Short mmCIF file of C-alpha atoms and ligand atoms in Angstrom, two decimals:
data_model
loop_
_atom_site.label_atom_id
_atom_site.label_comp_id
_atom_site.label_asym_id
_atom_site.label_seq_id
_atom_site.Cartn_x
_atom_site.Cartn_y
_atom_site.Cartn_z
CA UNK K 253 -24.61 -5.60 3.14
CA UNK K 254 -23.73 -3.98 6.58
CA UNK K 255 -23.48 -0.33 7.05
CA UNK K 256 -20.08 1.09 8.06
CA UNK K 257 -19.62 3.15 11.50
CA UNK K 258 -16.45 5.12 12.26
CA UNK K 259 -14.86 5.92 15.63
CA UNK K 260 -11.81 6.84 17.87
CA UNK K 261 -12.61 3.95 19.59
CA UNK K 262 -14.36 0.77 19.01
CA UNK K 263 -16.97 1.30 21.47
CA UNK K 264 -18.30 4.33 20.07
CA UNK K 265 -18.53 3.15 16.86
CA UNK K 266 -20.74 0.06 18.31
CA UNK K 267 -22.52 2.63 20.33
CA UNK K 268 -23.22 4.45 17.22
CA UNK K 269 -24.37 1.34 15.49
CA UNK K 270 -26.53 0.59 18.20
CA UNK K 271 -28.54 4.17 17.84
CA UNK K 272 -29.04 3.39 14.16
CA UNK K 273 -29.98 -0.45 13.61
CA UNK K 274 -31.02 -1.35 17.35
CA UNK K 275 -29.64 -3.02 20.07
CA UNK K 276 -29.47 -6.51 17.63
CA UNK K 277 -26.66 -4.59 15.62
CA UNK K 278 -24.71 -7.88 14.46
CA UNK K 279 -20.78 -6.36 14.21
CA UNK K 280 -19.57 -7.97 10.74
CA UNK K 281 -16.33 -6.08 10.67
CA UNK K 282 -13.84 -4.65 13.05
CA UNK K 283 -10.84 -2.88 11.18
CA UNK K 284 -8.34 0.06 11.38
CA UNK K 285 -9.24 2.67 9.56
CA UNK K 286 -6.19 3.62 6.86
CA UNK K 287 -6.13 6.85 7.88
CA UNK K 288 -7.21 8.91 10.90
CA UNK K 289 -5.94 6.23 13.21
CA UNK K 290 -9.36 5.81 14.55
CA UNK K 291 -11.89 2.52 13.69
CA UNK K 292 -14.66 1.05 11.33
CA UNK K 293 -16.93 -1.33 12.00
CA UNK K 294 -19.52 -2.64 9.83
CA UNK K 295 -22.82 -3.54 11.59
CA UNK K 296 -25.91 -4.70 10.24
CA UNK K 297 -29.63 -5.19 11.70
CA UNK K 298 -29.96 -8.56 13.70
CA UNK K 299 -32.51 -10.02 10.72
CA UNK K 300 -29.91 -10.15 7.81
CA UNK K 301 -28.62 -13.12 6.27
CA UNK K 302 -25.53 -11.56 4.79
CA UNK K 303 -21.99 -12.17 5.79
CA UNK K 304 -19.22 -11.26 4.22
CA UNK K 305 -16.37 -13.14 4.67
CA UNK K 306 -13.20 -11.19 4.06
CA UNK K 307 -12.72 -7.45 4.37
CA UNK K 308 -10.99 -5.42 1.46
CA UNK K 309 -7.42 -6.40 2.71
CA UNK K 310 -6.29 -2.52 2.57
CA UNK K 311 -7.21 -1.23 6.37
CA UNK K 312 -6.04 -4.12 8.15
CA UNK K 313 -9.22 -6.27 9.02
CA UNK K 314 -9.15 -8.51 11.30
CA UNK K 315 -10.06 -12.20 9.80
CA UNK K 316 -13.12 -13.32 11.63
CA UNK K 317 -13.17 -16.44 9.71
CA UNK K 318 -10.18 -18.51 9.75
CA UNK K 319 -10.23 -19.09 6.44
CA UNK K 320 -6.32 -19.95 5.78
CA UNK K 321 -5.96 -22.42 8.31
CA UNK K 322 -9.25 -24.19 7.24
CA UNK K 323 -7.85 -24.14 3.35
CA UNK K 324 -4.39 -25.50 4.87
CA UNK K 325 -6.28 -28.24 6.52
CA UNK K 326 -8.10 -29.25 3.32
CA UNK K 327 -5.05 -28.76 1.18
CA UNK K 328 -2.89 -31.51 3.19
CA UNK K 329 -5.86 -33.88 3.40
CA UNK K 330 -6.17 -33.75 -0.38
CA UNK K 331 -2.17 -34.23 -0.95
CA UNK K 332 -0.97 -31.27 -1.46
CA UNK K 333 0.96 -31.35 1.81
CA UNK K 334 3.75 -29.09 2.42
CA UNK K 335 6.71 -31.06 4.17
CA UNK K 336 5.45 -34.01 2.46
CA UNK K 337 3.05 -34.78 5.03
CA UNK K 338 -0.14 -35.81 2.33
CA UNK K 339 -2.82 -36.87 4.55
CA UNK K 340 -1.63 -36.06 7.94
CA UNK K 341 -3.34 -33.48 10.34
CA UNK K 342 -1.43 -30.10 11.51
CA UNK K 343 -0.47 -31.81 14.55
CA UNK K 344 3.32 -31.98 14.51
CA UNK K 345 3.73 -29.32 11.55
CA UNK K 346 4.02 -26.63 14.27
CA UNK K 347 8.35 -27.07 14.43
CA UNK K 348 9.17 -25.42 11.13
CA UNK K 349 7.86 -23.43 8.29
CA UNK K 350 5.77 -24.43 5.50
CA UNK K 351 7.94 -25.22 2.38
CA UNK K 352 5.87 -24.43 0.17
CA UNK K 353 5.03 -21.10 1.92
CA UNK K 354 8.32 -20.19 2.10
CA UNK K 355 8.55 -20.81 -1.58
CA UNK K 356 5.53 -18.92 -2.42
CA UNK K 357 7.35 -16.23 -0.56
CA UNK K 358 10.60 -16.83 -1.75
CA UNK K 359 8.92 -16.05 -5.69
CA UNK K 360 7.46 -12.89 -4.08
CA UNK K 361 10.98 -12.02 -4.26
CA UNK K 362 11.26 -11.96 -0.59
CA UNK K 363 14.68 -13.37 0.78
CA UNK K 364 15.27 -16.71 2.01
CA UNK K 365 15.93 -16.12 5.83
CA UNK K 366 12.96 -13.62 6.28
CA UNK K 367 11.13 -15.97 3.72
CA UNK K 368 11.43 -18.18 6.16
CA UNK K 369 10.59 -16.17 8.88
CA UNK K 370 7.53 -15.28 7.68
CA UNK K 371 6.51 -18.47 6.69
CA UNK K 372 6.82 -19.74 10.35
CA UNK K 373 4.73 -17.15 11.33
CA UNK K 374 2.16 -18.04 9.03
CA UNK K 375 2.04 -21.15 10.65
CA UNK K 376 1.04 -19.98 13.89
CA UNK K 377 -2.20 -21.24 16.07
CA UNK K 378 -5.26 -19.01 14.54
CA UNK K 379 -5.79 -16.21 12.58
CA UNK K 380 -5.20 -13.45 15.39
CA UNK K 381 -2.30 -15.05 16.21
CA UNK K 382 -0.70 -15.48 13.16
CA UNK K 383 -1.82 -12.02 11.82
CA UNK K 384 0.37 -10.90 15.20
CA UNK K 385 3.14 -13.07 14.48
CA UNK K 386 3.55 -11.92 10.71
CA UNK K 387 3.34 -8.34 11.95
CA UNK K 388 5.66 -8.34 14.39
CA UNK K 389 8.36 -9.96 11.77
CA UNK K 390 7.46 -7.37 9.28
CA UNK K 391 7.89 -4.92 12.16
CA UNK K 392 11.45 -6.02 12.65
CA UNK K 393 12.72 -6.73 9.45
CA UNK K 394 10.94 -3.92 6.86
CA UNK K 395 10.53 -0.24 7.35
CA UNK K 396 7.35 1.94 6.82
CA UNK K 397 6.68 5.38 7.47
CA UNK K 398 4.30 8.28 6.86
CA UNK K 399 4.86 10.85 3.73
CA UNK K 400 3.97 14.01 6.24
CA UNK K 401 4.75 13.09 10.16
CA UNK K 402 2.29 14.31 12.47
CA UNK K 403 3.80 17.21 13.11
CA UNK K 404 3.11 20.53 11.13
CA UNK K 405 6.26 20.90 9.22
CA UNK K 406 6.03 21.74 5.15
CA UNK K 407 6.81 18.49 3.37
CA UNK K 408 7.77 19.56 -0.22
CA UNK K 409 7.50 15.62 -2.06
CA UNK K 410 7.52 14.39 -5.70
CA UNK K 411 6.35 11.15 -7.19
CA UNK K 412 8.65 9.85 -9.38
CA UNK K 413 8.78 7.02 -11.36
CA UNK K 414 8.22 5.06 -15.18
CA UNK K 415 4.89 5.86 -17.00
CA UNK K 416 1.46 4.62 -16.24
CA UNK K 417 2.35 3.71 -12.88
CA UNK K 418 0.02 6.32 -10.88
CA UNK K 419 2.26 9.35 -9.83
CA UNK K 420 -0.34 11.84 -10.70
CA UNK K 421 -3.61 9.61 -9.40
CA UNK K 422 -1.56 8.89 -6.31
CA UNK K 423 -0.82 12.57 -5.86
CA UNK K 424 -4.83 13.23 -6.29
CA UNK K 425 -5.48 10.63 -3.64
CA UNK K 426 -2.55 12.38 -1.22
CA UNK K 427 -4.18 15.98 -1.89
CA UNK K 428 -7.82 15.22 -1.17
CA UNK K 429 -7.45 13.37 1.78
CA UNK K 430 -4.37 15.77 3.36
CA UNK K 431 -6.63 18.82 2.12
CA UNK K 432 -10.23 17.72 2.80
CA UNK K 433 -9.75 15.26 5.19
CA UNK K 434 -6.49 16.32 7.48
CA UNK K 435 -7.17 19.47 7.09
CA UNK K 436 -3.61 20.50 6.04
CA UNK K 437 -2.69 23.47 3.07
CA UNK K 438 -1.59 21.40 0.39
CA UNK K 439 -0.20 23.01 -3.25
CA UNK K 440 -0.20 21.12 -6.49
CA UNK K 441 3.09 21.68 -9.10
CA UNK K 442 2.68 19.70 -12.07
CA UNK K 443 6.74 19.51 -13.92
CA UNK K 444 4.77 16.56 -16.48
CA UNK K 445 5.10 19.41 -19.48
CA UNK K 446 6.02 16.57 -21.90
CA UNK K 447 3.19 14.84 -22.30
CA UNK K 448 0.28 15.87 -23.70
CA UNK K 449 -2.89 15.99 -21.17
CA UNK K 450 -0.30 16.05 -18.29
CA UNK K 451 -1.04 19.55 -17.01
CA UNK K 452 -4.53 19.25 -17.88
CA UNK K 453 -4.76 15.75 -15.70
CA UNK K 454 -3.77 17.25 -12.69
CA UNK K 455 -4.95 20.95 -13.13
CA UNK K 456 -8.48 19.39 -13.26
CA UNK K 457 -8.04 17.43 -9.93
CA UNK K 458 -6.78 21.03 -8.54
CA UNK K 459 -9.63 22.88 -9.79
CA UNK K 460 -11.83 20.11 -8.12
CA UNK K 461 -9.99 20.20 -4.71
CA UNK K 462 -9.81 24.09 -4.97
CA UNK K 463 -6.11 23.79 -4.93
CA UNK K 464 -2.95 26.64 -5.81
CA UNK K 465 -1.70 24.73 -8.74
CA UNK K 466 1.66 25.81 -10.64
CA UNK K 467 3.22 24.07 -14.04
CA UNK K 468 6.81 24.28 -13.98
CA UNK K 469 9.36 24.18 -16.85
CA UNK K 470 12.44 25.07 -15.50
CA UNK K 471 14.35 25.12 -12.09
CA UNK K 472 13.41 29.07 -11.97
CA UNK K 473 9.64 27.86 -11.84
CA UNK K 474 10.27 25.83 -9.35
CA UNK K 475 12.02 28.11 -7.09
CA UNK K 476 9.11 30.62 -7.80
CA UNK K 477 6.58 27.87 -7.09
CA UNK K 478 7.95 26.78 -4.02
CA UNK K 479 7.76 30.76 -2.51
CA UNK K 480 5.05 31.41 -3.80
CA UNK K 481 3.49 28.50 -2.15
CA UNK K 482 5.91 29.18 1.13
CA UNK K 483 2.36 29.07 3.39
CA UNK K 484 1.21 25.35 2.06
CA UNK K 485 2.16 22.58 4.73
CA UNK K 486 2.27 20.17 1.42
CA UNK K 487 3.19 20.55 -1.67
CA UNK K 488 2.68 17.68 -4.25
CA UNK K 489 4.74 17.66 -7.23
CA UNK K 490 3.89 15.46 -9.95
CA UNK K 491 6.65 14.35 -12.91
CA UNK K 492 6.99 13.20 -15.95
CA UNK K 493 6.84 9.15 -16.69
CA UNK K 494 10.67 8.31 -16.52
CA UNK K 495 12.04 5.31 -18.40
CA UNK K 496 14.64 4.24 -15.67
CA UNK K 497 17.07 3.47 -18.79
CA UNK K 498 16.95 6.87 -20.04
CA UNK K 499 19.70 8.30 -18.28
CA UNK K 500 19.67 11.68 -19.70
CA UNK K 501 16.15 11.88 -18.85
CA UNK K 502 16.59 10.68 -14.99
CA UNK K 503 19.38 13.41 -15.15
CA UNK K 504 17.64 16.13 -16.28
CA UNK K 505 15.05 15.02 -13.91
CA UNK K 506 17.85 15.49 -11.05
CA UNK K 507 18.74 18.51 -12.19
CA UNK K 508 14.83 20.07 -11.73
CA UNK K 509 14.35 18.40 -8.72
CA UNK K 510 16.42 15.92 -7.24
CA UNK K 511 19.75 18.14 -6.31
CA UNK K 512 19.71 21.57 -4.30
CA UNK K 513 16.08 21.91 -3.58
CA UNK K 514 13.88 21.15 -0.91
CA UNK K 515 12.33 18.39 -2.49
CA UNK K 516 12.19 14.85 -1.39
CA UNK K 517 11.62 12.17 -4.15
CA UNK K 518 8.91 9.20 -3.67
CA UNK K 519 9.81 6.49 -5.86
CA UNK K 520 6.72 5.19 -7.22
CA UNK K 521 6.24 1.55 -9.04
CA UNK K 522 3.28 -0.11 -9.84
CA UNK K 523 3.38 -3.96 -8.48
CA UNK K 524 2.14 -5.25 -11.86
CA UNK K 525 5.12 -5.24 -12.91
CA UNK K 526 8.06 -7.65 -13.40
CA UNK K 527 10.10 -7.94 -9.74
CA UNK K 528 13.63 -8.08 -11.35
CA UNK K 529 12.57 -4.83 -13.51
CA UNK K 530 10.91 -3.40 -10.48
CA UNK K 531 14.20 -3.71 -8.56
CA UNK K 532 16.75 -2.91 -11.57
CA UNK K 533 14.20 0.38 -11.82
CA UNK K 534 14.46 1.30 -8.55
CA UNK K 535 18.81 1.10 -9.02
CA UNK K 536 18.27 3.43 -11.68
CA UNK K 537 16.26 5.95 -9.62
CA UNK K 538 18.83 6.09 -6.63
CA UNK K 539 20.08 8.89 -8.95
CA UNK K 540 17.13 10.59 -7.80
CA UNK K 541 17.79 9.56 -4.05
CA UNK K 542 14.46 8.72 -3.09
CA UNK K 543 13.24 9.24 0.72
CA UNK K 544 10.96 6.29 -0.06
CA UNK K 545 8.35 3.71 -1.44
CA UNK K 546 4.78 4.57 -2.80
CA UNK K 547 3.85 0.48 -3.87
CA UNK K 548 0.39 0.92 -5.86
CA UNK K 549 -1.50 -1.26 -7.94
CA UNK K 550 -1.83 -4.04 -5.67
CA UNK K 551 -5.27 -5.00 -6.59
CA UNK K 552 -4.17 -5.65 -10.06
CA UNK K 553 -2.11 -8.89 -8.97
CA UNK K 554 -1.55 -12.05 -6.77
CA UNK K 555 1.46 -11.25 -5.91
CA UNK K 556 1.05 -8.32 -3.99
CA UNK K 557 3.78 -9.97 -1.12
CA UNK K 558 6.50 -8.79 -3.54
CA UNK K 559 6.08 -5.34 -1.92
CA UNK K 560 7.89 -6.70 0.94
CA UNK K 561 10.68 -7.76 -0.73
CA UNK K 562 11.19 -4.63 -2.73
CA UNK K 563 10.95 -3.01 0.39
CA UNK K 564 13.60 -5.68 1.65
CA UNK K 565 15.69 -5.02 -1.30
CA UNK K 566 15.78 -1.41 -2.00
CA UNK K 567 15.78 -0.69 2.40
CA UNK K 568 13.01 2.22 1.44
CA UNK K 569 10.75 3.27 3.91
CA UNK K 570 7.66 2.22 2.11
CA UNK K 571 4.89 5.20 2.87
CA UNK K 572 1.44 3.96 1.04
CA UNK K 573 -0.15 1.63 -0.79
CA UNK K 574 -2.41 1.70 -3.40
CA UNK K 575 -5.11 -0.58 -4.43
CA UNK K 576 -7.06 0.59 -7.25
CA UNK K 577 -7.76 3.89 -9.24
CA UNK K 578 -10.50 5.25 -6.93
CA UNK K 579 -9.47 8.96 -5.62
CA UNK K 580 -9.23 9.22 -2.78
CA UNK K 581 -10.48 6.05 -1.49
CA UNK K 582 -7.53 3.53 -2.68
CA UNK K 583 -4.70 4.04 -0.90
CA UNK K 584 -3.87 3.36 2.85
CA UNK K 585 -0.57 4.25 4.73
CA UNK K 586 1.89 1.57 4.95
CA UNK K 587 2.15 -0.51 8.43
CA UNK K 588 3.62 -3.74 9.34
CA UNK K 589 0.10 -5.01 9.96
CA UNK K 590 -1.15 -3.90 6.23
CA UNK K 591 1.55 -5.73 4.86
CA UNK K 592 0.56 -8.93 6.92
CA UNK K 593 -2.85 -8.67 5.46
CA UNK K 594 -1.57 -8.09 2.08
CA UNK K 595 0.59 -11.57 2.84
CA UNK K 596 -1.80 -13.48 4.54
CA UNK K 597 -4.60 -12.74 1.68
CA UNK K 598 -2.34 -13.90 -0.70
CA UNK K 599 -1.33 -17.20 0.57
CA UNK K 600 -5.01 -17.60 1.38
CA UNK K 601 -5.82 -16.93 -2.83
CA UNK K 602 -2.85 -19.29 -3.63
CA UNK K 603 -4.08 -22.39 -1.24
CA UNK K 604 -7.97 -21.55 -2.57
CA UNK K 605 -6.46 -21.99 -6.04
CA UNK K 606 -4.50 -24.88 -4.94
CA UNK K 607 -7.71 -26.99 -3.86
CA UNK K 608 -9.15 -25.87 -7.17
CA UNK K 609 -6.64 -27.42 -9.18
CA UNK K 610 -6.92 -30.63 -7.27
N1 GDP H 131 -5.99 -0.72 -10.72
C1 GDP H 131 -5.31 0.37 -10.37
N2 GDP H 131 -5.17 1.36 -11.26
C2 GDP H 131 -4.47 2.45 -10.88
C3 GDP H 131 -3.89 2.58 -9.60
N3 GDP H 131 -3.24 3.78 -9.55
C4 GDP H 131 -3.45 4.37 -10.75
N4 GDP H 131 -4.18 3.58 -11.56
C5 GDP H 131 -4.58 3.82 -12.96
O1 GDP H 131 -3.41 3.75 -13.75
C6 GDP H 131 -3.51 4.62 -14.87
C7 GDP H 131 -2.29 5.53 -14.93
O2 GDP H 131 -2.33 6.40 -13.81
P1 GDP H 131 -1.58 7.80 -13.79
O3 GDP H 131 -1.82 8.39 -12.43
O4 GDP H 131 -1.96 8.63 -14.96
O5 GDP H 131 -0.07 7.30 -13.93
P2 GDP H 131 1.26 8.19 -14.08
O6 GDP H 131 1.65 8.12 -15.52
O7 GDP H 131 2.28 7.50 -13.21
O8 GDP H 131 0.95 9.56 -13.61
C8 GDP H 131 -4.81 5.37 -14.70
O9 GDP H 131 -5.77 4.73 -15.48
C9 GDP H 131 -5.15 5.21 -13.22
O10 GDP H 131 -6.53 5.26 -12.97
C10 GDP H 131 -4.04 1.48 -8.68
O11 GDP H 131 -3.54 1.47 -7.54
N5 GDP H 131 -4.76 0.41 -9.13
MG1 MG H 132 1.13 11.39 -14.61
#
């Protein structure tokens, strides 16, 4: 196990790494960290054995090892070609994309042209390169953006969404790091009054965080809320589970806080879930006119890719990602490059499980 330095820059974190395990410090790691912009390296002492192979796909690694070229290689030597060309090196693969990875891509619920794309991009030289090449298609083709710019302007946002997808842990994960680690004044308002534990779940995570926290009923509480917490550059409002077919719940959910305020919607949906019901959900919550994407259990499925095709789709920013229930730890900010990790990982899992089938 390596130890894990952060930095502006990558030099100081090696520098840093240096003071602490010696001038032998063996880098392991070299990613973006998901949130300050800065670095992380992990490092270890020049003696150890260990080596881990991947990094945790969320902060944008960069492969060291590369691992999907090497399966690719192995897959078409053992027949499982794409193109049909069983047995035959990469040489002369380079002019189009992989069929099969455009299929893959294609089930991801990605469309056929930037299917494609991508696909071609996977199929470039090594794995710096085709991390690049994926990026900058993602770059052109999908849009991603921050929740709260860099500036210091109040944001006002609710998570909204079906049940059990992560509104209120995702809202946890936004307030702890915009609080403790941004250093911004961020308000909790909890309008989850139906169910029962939903104040309670996000009071505690106030109380925690030392938070203003305010439970609102009706629009009135809101307004009050919202001036009373007229000094907080954030405020996080968390909502009910909404079944997208119950339209007189969605509209009653408009009427609190999707019309007249000054609150901007995050539609939030939890990967796991079917892509045709993900994107007939997301129709139903246009009602709601969402400013964008919150994506979040990613870690709980292999095919995370379909993110990019919902973003595709629905042609909503997508602001984070979320890959497991840790507060605040699991989530990252959306970027071109985290969604090329996100793909690249995942055609590296399906060739793996290719080779195994073989
Ligand atoms: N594996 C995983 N679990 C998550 C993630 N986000 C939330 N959860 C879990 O999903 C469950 C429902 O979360 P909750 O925030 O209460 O959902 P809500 O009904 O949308 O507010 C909880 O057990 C969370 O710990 C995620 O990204 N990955
Ligand atoms: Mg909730």
């Amino acid at each position: 196990m390596g130890q894990t330095f952060r930095a502006a820059t990558v030099t100081d974190a090696i520098r840093q790494a240096k003071e602490e395990l010696g001038p032998d410090a063996l880098i392991l790691e070299v990613r973006r960290s998901a949130f300050d912009g800065g670095v992380e390296i992990v490092a270890a002492t020049g003696q150890t054995g260990e080596f881990p192979v991947t990094g945790n796909g969320r902060t944008g690694p960069l492969p060291r090892i590369d691992a999907l070229a090497a399966l690719r290689r192995r897959a078409s030597r053992t027949g499982s070609a794409p193109n049909g060309t069983s047995g035959e090196s990469d040489i002369g693969r380079s002019w189009g994309p992989d069929d099969l990875d455009v299929d893959f891509i294609r089930q991801c619920g990605v469309s056929e042209r930037l299917a494609s794309d991508l696909a071609m991009a996977c199929g470039a030289g090594s794995a710096l390169r085709r991390h690049a090449a994926v990026t900058h298609v993602l770059q052109r083709r999908i849009s991603t953006e921050d929740l709260v710019g860099t500036g210091h302007e109040r944001v006002v946002a609710a998570l909204v969404g079906p049940s059990g997808v992560g509104k209120t842990t995702t809202i946890a994960k936004l307030a702890a790091i915009f609080s403790a680690t941004r250093g911004r004044r961020v308000a909790l308002v909890t309008t989850d009054t139906y169910r029962v534990g939903g104040i309670a779940q996000l009071k505690t995570f106030a109380e925690i965080l030392q938070l203003p926290f305010y439970t609102v009923y009706t629009r009135e509480d809101l307004d009050h809320a919202l001036e009373e917490t007229a000094e907080a550059d954030l405020v996080l409002v968390d909502t009910p589970g909404c079944n997208p077919y119950d339209a007189a719940m969605l509209r009653e959910m408009r009427n609190l806080i999707g019309s007249n305020t000054p609150v901007t919607c995050y539609l939030t949906l939890a990967m796991t879930g079917d892509f045709d019901e993900l994107i007939a959900a997301s129709q139903r919550f246009a009602l709601l006119n969402p400013a964008g994407l919150i994506a979040t259990k990613l870690d709980e499925t292999r095919r995370a890719p379909a993110v990019i095709g919902l973003v595709e789709q629905t042609r909503l920013p997508l602001t984070y990602t979320c890959a497991g229930p840790l507060v605040p730890d699991d989530i990252a900010v959306a970027s071109p490059a985290a969604l090329a990790d996100l793909l690249l990982s995942a055609m590296e899992y399906r060739y793996q499980r290719e080779l195994v089938r073989q």
